């Protein structure tokens, strides 16, 4: 009997420690930047995101571009970004929840299906939870903006174009990491990796499109409290319009 009690106590302690380990898992604030590429690299837009378990926070960003033409006819562009609110995205139920601000005192403005989200990432294409119909090389380690990542070349299985298009997928090796791709059901063949970007390059024209991770850091305690409060509010109001 004493042995059984000790076993139950050990199981309880183990499960408690496991729970604590999960609850203390790191969550991340990160930015991705998308560029057009030819002879130069031009910023098109960026996304500010928070990976929080099964949820992803996408900050609403208003971009203002000021173009100046100098005396030598050189063009200079200035980008001004204004964060106006945040979306809480759920790949579990396929809904977005729009909040007025990222703060403890917040209000839910709107709820809807991901494909009906009015701004930010377009989710009108739904993958229905299927992996990409492509063949991948073995992921290779690479540093992007001093961030440890992996990349893999991909070939579409039903490819109809020529071989002049080079395609790469950028990955973070972390099974708990979340991204706009994962929220949309677009996943890598190995669940230990999360898709965070890509590179498509026309080798003949030397033109392409690039999305890369620009920065990443762990959330601080204040940010974690805000995320938790928003998630609790969503769970407490599942039928909110």
PDB file of C-alpha atoms in Angstrom:
ATOM      1  CA  UNK A   1       0.000   0.000   0.000  1.00  0.00           C
ATOM      2  CA  UNK A   2       2.806   2.393   0.878  1.00  0.00           C
ATOM      3  CA  UNK A   3       4.468   1.606  -2.449  1.00  0.00           C
ATOM      4  CA  UNK A   4       1.253   2.491  -4.311  1.00  0.00           C
ATOM      5  CA  UNK A   5       0.973   5.786  -2.436  1.00  0.00           C
ATOM      6  CA  UNK A   6       4.574   6.636  -3.313  1.00  0.00           C
ATOM      7  CA  UNK A   7       3.907   5.772  -6.976  1.00  0.00           C
ATOM      8  CA  UNK A   8       0.796   7.972  -7.085  1.00  0.00           C
ATOM      9  CA  UNK A   9       2.732  10.802  -5.427  1.00  0.00           C
ATOM     10  CA  UNK A  10       5.532  10.419  -7.972  1.00  0.00           C
ATOM     11  CA  UNK A  11       3.070  10.482 -10.866  1.00  0.00           C
ATOM     12  CA  UNK A  12       1.407  13.585  -9.434  1.00  0.00           C
ATOM     13  CA  UNK A  13       4.745  15.376  -9.037  1.00  0.00           C
ATOM     14  CA  UNK A  14       5.801  14.369 -12.566  1.00  0.00           C
ATOM     15  CA  UNK A  15       2.537  15.579 -14.091  1.00  0.00           C
ATOM     16  CA  UNK A  16       2.769  18.828 -12.126  1.00  0.00           C
ATOM     17  CA  UNK A  17       6.307  19.425 -13.322  1.00  0.00           C
ATOM     18  CA  UNK A  18       5.239  18.643 -16.890  1.00  0.00           C
ATOM     19  CA  UNK A  19       2.393  21.126 -16.619  1.00  0.00           C
ATOM     20  CA  UNK A  20       4.739  23.788 -15.290  1.00  0.00           C
ATOM     21  CA  UNK A  21       7.142  23.098 -18.104  1.00  0.00           C
ATOM     22  CA  UNK A  22       4.420  23.612 -20.711  1.00  0.00           C
ATOM     23  CA  UNK A  23       3.052  26.732 -19.024  1.00  0.00           C
ATOM     24  CA  UNK A  24       6.560  28.214 -18.966  1.00  0.00           C
ATOM     25  CA  UNK A  25       7.242  27.542 -22.638  1.00  0.00           C
ATOM     26  CA  UNK A  26       8.704  30.545 -24.466  1.00  0.00           C
ATOM     27  CA  UNK A  27       6.495  32.660 -26.690  1.00  0.00           C
ATOM     28  CA  UNK A  28       7.860  34.948 -29.350  1.00  0.00           C
ATOM     29  CA  UNK A  29       7.419  38.378 -30.849  1.00  0.00           C
ATOM     30  CA  UNK A  30       8.827  38.501 -34.358  1.00  0.00           C
ATOM     31  CA  UNK A  31       8.719  40.397 -37.613  1.00  0.00           C
ATOM     32  CA  UNK A  32       8.851  39.178 -41.185  1.00  0.00           C
ATOM     33  CA  UNK A  33       9.736  41.393 -44.131  1.00  0.00           C
ATOM     34  CA  UNK A  34       8.770  40.863 -47.770  1.00  0.00           C
ATOM     35  CA  UNK A  35      10.897  42.233 -50.598  1.00  0.00           C
ATOM     36  CA  UNK A  36      10.959  42.357 -54.366  1.00  0.00           C
ATOM     37  CA  UNK A  37      14.411  41.512 -55.698  1.00  0.00           C
ATOM     38  CA  UNK A  38      16.249  42.267 -58.936  1.00  0.00           C
ATOM     39  CA  UNK A  39      19.469  44.260 -59.020  1.00  0.00           C
ATOM     40  CA  UNK A  40      18.395  45.695 -55.641  1.00  0.00           C
ATOM     41  CA  UNK A  41      16.262  44.542 -52.714  1.00  0.00           C
ATOM     42  CA  UNK A  42      13.097  46.632 -52.168  1.00  0.00           C
ATOM     43  CA  UNK A  43      10.948  46.400 -49.065  1.00  0.00           C
ATOM     44  CA  UNK A  44       7.271  45.858 -49.896  1.00  0.00           C
ATOM     45  CA  UNK A  45       5.783  45.342 -46.435  1.00  0.00           C
ATOM     46  CA  UNK A  46       6.384  43.631 -43.134  1.00  0.00           C
ATOM     47  CA  UNK A  47       4.323  41.700 -40.592  1.00  0.00           C
ATOM     48  CA  UNK A  48       4.569  42.064 -36.814  1.00  0.00           C
ATOM     49  CA  UNK A  49       3.481  38.828 -35.153  1.00  0.00           C
ATOM     50  CA  UNK A  50       3.355  37.061 -31.802  1.00  0.00           C
ATOM     51  CA  UNK A  51       3.588  33.273 -31.703  1.00  0.00           C
ATOM     52  CA  UNK A  52       1.579  32.137 -28.685  1.00  0.00           C
ATOM     53  CA  UNK A  53       0.966  28.395 -28.718  1.00  0.00           C
ATOM     54  CA  UNK A  54      -2.018  27.582 -30.924  1.00  0.00           C
ATOM     55  CA  UNK A  55      -2.713  31.307 -31.379  1.00  0.00           C
ATOM     56  CA  UNK A  56      -1.052  33.974 -33.466  1.00  0.00           C
ATOM     57  CA  UNK A  57      -1.312  37.725 -32.907  1.00  0.00           C
ATOM     58  CA  UNK A  58      -1.082  39.826 -36.072  1.00  0.00           C
ATOM     59  CA  UNK A  59      -0.669  43.546 -35.540  1.00  0.00           C
ATOM     60  CA  UNK A  60      -2.639  45.810 -37.847  1.00  0.00           C
ATOM     61  CA  UNK A  61      -0.152  48.045 -39.616  1.00  0.00           C
ATOM     62  CA  UNK A  62      -0.842  51.124 -41.710  1.00  0.00           C
ATOM     63  CA  UNK A  63       2.026  51.878 -44.095  1.00  0.00           C
ATOM     64  CA  UNK A  64       2.738  55.353 -45.423  1.00  0.00           C
ATOM     65  CA  UNK A  65       5.334  55.731 -48.169  1.00  0.00           C
ATOM     66  CA  UNK A  66       6.880  59.110 -48.959  1.00  0.00           C
ATOM     67  CA  UNK A  67       8.795  59.356 -52.235  1.00  0.00           C
ATOM     68  CA  UNK A  68      11.369  62.102 -52.844  1.00  0.00           C
ATOM     69  CA  UNK A  69      13.083  62.721 -56.183  1.00  0.00           C
ATOM     70  CA  UNK A  70      16.468  64.385 -55.756  1.00  0.00           C
ATOM     71  CA  UNK A  71      18.297  66.749 -58.075  1.00  0.00           C
ATOM     72  CA  UNK A  72      20.115  63.823 -59.668  1.00  0.00           C
ATOM     73  CA  UNK A  73      16.714  62.201 -60.310  1.00  0.00           C
ATOM     74  CA  UNK A  74      17.507  59.580 -57.684  1.00  0.00           C
ATOM     75  CA  UNK A  75      14.454  58.266 -55.847  1.00  0.00           C
ATOM     76  CA  UNK A  76      14.373  58.068 -52.064  1.00  0.00           C
ATOM     77  CA  UNK A  77      11.501  56.366 -50.247  1.00  0.00           C
ATOM     78  CA  UNK A  78      10.644  56.729 -46.565  1.00  0.00           C
ATOM     79  CA  UNK A  79       8.398  54.183 -44.834  1.00  0.00           C
ATOM     80  CA  UNK A  80       6.287  55.155 -41.818  1.00  0.00           C
ATOM     81  CA  UNK A  81       4.416  52.432 -39.939  1.00  0.00           C
ATOM     82  CA  UNK A  82       1.475  52.934 -37.605  1.00  0.00           C
ATOM     83  CA  UNK A  83       0.217  50.044 -35.461  1.00  0.00           C
ATOM     84  CA  UNK A  84      -3.523  50.575 -35.051  1.00  0.00           C
ATOM     85  CA  UNK A  85      -4.734  47.382 -33.382  1.00  0.00           C
ATOM     86  CA  UNK A  86      -4.251  43.636 -33.374  1.00  0.00           C
ATOM     87  CA  UNK A  87      -5.890  40.459 -34.636  1.00  0.00           C
ATOM     88  CA  UNK A  88      -5.962  37.290 -32.560  1.00  0.00           C
ATOM     89  CA  UNK A  89      -5.900  34.417 -35.063  1.00  0.00           C
ATOM     90  CA  UNK A  90      -6.928  30.870 -34.260  1.00  0.00           C
ATOM     91  CA  UNK A  91      -6.087  27.956 -36.507  1.00  0.00           C
ATOM     92  CA  UNK A  92      -8.169  25.750 -34.218  1.00  0.00           C
ATOM     93  CA  UNK A  93     -11.574  27.245 -35.007  1.00  0.00           C
ATOM     94  CA  UNK A  94     -10.581  29.195 -38.148  1.00  0.00           C
ATOM     95  CA  UNK A  95     -11.649  32.583 -36.747  1.00  0.00           C
ATOM     96  CA  UNK A  96     -10.066  35.978 -36.235  1.00  0.00           C
ATOM     97  CA  UNK A  97     -10.819  38.322 -33.344  1.00  0.00           C
ATOM     98  CA  UNK A  98     -10.088  42.003 -33.861  1.00  0.00           C
ATOM     99  CA  UNK A  99      -8.992  43.973 -30.788  1.00  0.00           C
ATOM    100  CA  UNK A 100      -8.762  47.743 -30.549  1.00  0.00           C
ATOM    101  CA  UNK A 101      -5.346  47.683 -28.889  1.00  0.00           C
ATOM    102  CA  UNK A 102      -2.661  45.388 -27.511  1.00  0.00           C
ATOM    103  CA  UNK A 103      -3.070  46.192 -23.820  1.00  0.00           C
ATOM    104  CA  UNK A 104      -4.667  44.766 -20.678  1.00  0.00           C
ATOM    105  CA  UNK A 105      -7.569  47.169 -21.125  1.00  0.00           C
ATOM    106  CA  UNK A 106      -8.914  46.085 -24.498  1.00  0.00           C
ATOM    107  CA  UNK A 107     -12.122  45.489 -26.395  1.00  0.00           C
ATOM    108  CA  UNK A 108     -13.095  42.976 -29.062  1.00  0.00           C
ATOM    109  CA  UNK A 109     -14.303  44.906 -32.095  1.00  0.00           C
ATOM    110  CA  UNK A 110     -15.121  42.097 -34.476  1.00  0.00           C
ATOM    111  CA  UNK A 111     -15.089  38.340 -34.998  1.00  0.00           C
ATOM    112  CA  UNK A 112     -15.151  36.490 -38.300  1.00  0.00           C
ATOM    113  CA  UNK A 113     -13.782  33.685 -40.407  1.00  0.00           C
ATOM    114  CA  UNK A 114     -10.120  33.971 -41.330  1.00  0.00           C
ATOM    115  CA  UNK A 115     -10.911  34.372 -45.036  1.00  0.00           C
ATOM    116  CA  UNK A 116     -13.103  37.392 -44.203  1.00  0.00           C
ATOM    117  CA  UNK A 117     -10.437  39.284 -42.238  1.00  0.00           C
ATOM    118  CA  UNK A 118     -10.570  42.866 -43.594  1.00  0.00           C
ATOM    119  CA  UNK A 119      -6.848  43.711 -43.568  1.00  0.00           C
ATOM    120  CA  UNK A 120      -3.401  42.248 -43.107  1.00  0.00           C
ATOM    121  CA  UNK A 121      -2.638  38.721 -44.269  1.00  0.00           C
ATOM    122  CA  UNK A 122      -5.090  37.436 -46.878  1.00  0.00           C
ATOM    123  CA  UNK A 123      -6.583  34.071 -45.931  1.00  0.00           C
ATOM    124  CA  UNK A 124      -8.944  33.793 -48.917  1.00  0.00           C
ATOM    125  CA  UNK A 125      -6.885  30.773 -50.022  1.00  0.00           C
ATOM    126  CA  UNK A 126      -7.583  27.934 -47.625  1.00  0.00           C
ATOM    127  CA  UNK A 127      -5.402  24.831 -47.719  1.00  0.00           C
ATOM    128  CA  UNK A 128      -7.918  22.713 -45.750  1.00  0.00           C
ATOM    129  CA  UNK A 129      -5.157  21.567 -43.438  1.00  0.00           C
ATOM    130  CA  UNK A 130      -3.164  19.849 -46.191  1.00  0.00           C
ATOM    131  CA  UNK A 131       0.591  20.070 -46.536  1.00  0.00           C
ATOM    132  CA  UNK A 132       2.077  21.759 -49.562  1.00  0.00           C
ATOM    133  CA  UNK A 133       1.999  19.582 -52.705  1.00  0.00           C
ATOM    134  CA  UNK A 134       5.733  19.832 -53.215  1.00  0.00           C
ATOM    135  CA  UNK A 135       8.893  17.808 -52.790  1.00  0.00           C
ATOM    136  CA  UNK A 136      11.491  19.229 -50.384  1.00  0.00           C
ATOM    137  CA  UNK A 137      15.225  18.839 -49.994  1.00  0.00           C
ATOM    138  CA  UNK A 138      16.638  18.119 -46.532  1.00  0.00           C
ATOM    139  CA  UNK A 139      16.514  21.398 -44.519  1.00  0.00           C
ATOM    140  CA  UNK A 140      19.879  23.138 -44.373  1.00  0.00           C
ATOM    141  CA  UNK A 141      20.910  25.487 -41.533  1.00  0.00           C
ATOM    142  CA  UNK A 142      21.265  29.156 -42.393  1.00  0.00           C
ATOM    143  CA  UNK A 143      21.427  32.439 -40.478  1.00  0.00           C
ATOM    144  CA  UNK A 144      18.984  35.145 -41.517  1.00  0.00           C
ATOM    145  CA  UNK A 145      19.564  38.498 -39.830  1.00  0.00           C
ATOM    146  CA  UNK A 146      21.569  36.645 -37.146  1.00  0.00           C
ATOM    147  CA  UNK A 147      18.613  34.310 -36.509  1.00  0.00           C
ATOM    148  CA  UNK A 148      19.196  30.529 -36.754  1.00  0.00           C
ATOM    149  CA  UNK A 149      16.885  29.218 -39.460  1.00  0.00           C
ATOM    150  CA  UNK A 150      16.695  26.462 -42.038  1.00  0.00           C
ATOM    151  CA  UNK A 151      15.930  26.561 -45.727  1.00  0.00           C
ATOM    152  CA  UNK A 152      14.884  23.890 -48.175  1.00  0.00           C
ATOM    153  CA  UNK A 153      14.457  23.981 -51.937  1.00  0.00           C
ATOM    154  CA  UNK A 154      11.043  22.928 -53.107  1.00  0.00           C
ATOM    155  CA  UNK A 155       9.735  21.550 -56.391  1.00  0.00           C
ATOM    156  CA  UNK A 156       6.015  21.534 -57.116  1.00  0.00           C
ATOM    157  CA  UNK A 157       4.832  18.016 -57.888  1.00  0.00           C
ATOM    158  CA  UNK A 158       2.414  19.343 -60.517  1.00  0.00           C
ATOM    159  CA  UNK A 159       4.793  21.978 -61.856  1.00  0.00           C
ATOM    160  CA  UNK A 160       3.912  23.215 -65.347  1.00  0.00           C
ATOM    161  CA  UNK A 161       6.585  25.902 -65.835  1.00  0.00           C
ATOM    162  CA  UNK A 162      10.236  25.571 -66.801  1.00  0.00           C
ATOM    163  CA  UNK A 163      13.236  25.021 -64.584  1.00  0.00           C
ATOM    164  CA  UNK A 164      14.183  28.698 -64.486  1.00  0.00           C
ATOM    165  CA  UNK A 165      12.245  29.239 -61.244  1.00  0.00           C
ATOM    166  CA  UNK A 166      14.149  28.563 -58.032  1.00  0.00           C
ATOM    167  CA  UNK A 167      11.974  28.151 -54.930  1.00  0.00           C
ATOM    168  CA  UNK A 168      13.092  28.005 -51.311  1.00  0.00           C
ATOM    169  CA  UNK A 169      11.132  27.721 -48.088  1.00  0.00           C
ATOM    170  CA  UNK A 170      12.416  29.366 -44.884  1.00  0.00           C
ATOM    171  CA  UNK A 171      11.850  27.424 -41.668  1.00  0.00           C
ATOM    172  CA  UNK A 172      12.154  27.795 -37.905  1.00  0.00           C
ATOM    173  CA  UNK A 173      12.914  24.532 -36.120  1.00  0.00           C
ATOM    174  CA  UNK A 174      10.451  24.628 -33.243  1.00  0.00           C
ATOM    175  CA  UNK A 175       7.311  22.438 -33.116  1.00  0.00           C
ATOM    176  CA  UNK A 176       5.546  25.021 -30.905  1.00  0.00           C
ATOM    177  CA  UNK A 177       6.256  27.977 -33.200  1.00  0.00           C
ATOM    178  CA  UNK A 178       3.297  29.533 -35.010  1.00  0.00           C
ATOM    179  CA  UNK A 179       3.119  31.524 -38.226  1.00  0.00           C
ATOM    180  CA  UNK A 180       0.651  32.869 -40.756  1.00  0.00           C
ATOM    181  CA  UNK A 181       1.298  29.775 -42.840  1.00  0.00           C
ATOM    182  CA  UNK A 182       0.549  27.357 -40.017  1.00  0.00           C
ATOM    183  CA  UNK A 183      -2.626  29.254 -39.097  1.00  0.00           C
ATOM    184  CA  UNK A 184      -3.736  28.799 -42.719  1.00  0.00           C
ATOM    185  CA  UNK A 185      -2.999  25.074 -42.589  1.00  0.00           C
ATOM    186  CA  UNK A 186       0.154  25.294 -44.717  1.00  0.00           C
ATOM    187  CA  UNK A 187       2.662  23.045 -42.993  1.00  0.00           C
ATOM    188  CA  UNK A 188       6.031  21.476 -43.639  1.00  0.00           C
ATOM    189  CA  UNK A 189       6.318  17.693 -43.964  1.00  0.00           C
ATOM    190  CA  UNK A 190       8.230  17.525 -40.654  1.00  0.00           C
ATOM    191  CA  UNK A 191       6.158  19.022 -37.823  1.00  0.00           C
ATOM    192  CA  UNK A 192       9.329  20.010 -35.950  1.00  0.00           C
ATOM    193  CA  UNK A 193       9.687  22.851 -38.469  1.00  0.00           C
ATOM    194  CA  UNK A 194       7.434  25.862 -39.045  1.00  0.00           C
ATOM    195  CA  UNK A 195       7.303  27.765 -42.346  1.00  0.00           C
ATOM    196  CA  UNK A 196       8.026  31.475 -41.836  1.00  0.00           C
ATOM    197  CA  UNK A 197       9.092  32.685 -45.291  1.00  0.00           C
ATOM    198  CA  UNK A 198      10.116  31.888 -48.840  1.00  0.00           C
ATOM    199  CA  UNK A 199      12.178  32.929 -51.838  1.00  0.00           C
ATOM    200  CA  UNK A 200      11.001  32.695 -55.437  1.00  0.00           C
ATOM    201  CA  UNK A 201      13.607  33.642 -58.020  1.00  0.00           C
ATOM    202  CA  UNK A 202      13.409  33.740 -61.805  1.00  0.00           C
ATOM    203  CA  UNK A 203      16.955  32.741 -62.701  1.00  0.00           C
ATOM    204  CA  UNK A 204      16.695  34.030 -66.271  1.00  0.00           C
ATOM    205  CA  UNK A 205      15.293  37.462 -65.415  1.00  0.00           C
ATOM    206  CA  UNK A 206      17.056  37.625 -62.044  1.00  0.00           C
ATOM    207  CA  UNK A 207      13.859  38.878 -60.450  1.00  0.00           C
ATOM    208  CA  UNK A 208      12.037  37.482 -57.506  1.00  0.00           C
ATOM    209  CA  UNK A 209      10.118  37.774 -54.282  1.00  0.00           C
ATOM    210  CA  UNK A 210      11.563  37.191 -50.833  1.00  0.00           C
ATOM    211  CA  UNK A 211      10.017  36.891 -47.382  1.00  0.00           C
ATOM    212  CA  UNK A 212      12.418  36.521 -44.475  1.00  0.00           C
ATOM    213  CA  UNK A 213      12.341  36.766 -40.711  1.00  0.00           C
ATOM    214  CA  UNK A 214      13.647  40.193 -39.725  1.00  0.00           C
ATOM    215  CA  UNK A 215      13.793  39.975 -35.923  1.00  0.00           C
ATOM    216  CA  UNK A 216      12.703  37.753 -33.055  1.00  0.00           C
ATOM    217  CA  UNK A 217      12.702  37.868 -29.246  1.00  0.00           C
ATOM    218  CA  UNK A 218      11.024  36.194 -26.285  1.00  0.00           C
ATOM    219  CA  UNK A 219       7.917  37.863 -24.897  1.00  0.00           C
ATOM    220  CA  UNK A 220       8.310  39.659 -21.607  1.00  0.00           C
ATOM    221  CA  UNK A 221       5.955  39.035 -18.686  1.00  0.00           C
ATOM    222  CA  UNK A 222       3.781  42.078 -19.407  1.00  0.00           C
ATOM    223  CA  UNK A 223       3.222  40.927 -22.988  1.00  0.00           C
ATOM    224  CA  UNK A 224       2.397  37.398 -21.832  1.00  0.00           C
ATOM    225  CA  UNK A 225      -0.212  38.797 -19.427  1.00  0.00           C
ATOM    226  CA  UNK A 226      -1.790  40.797 -22.260  1.00  0.00           C
ATOM    227  CA  UNK A 227      -1.903  37.742 -24.528  1.00  0.00           C
ATOM    228  CA  UNK A 228      -3.467  35.638 -21.773  1.00  0.00           C
ATOM    229  CA  UNK A 229      -6.102  38.280 -21.048  1.00  0.00           C
ATOM    230  CA  UNK A 230      -7.099  38.461 -24.721  1.00  0.00           C
ATOM    231  CA  UNK A 231      -7.306  34.686 -25.068  1.00  0.00           C
ATOM    232  CA  UNK A 232      -9.420  34.444 -21.897  1.00  0.00           C
ATOM    233  CA  UNK A 233     -11.752  37.113 -23.242  1.00  0.00           C
ATOM    234  CA  UNK A 234     -12.188  35.217 -26.507  1.00  0.00           C
ATOM    235  CA  UNK A 235     -12.874  31.932 -24.709  1.00  0.00           C
ATOM    236  CA  UNK A 236     -15.361  33.632 -22.394  1.00  0.00           C
ATOM    237  CA  UNK A 237     -17.241  35.169 -25.342  1.00  0.00           C
ATOM    238  CA  UNK A 238     -17.293  32.459 -28.052  1.00  0.00           C
ATOM    239  CA  UNK A 239     -20.443  33.824 -29.702  1.00  0.00           C
ATOM    240  CA  UNK A 240     -19.357  37.471 -29.871  1.00  0.00           C
ATOM    241  CA  UNK A 241     -20.121  39.170 -33.191  1.00  0.00           C
TER     242      UNK A 241
END
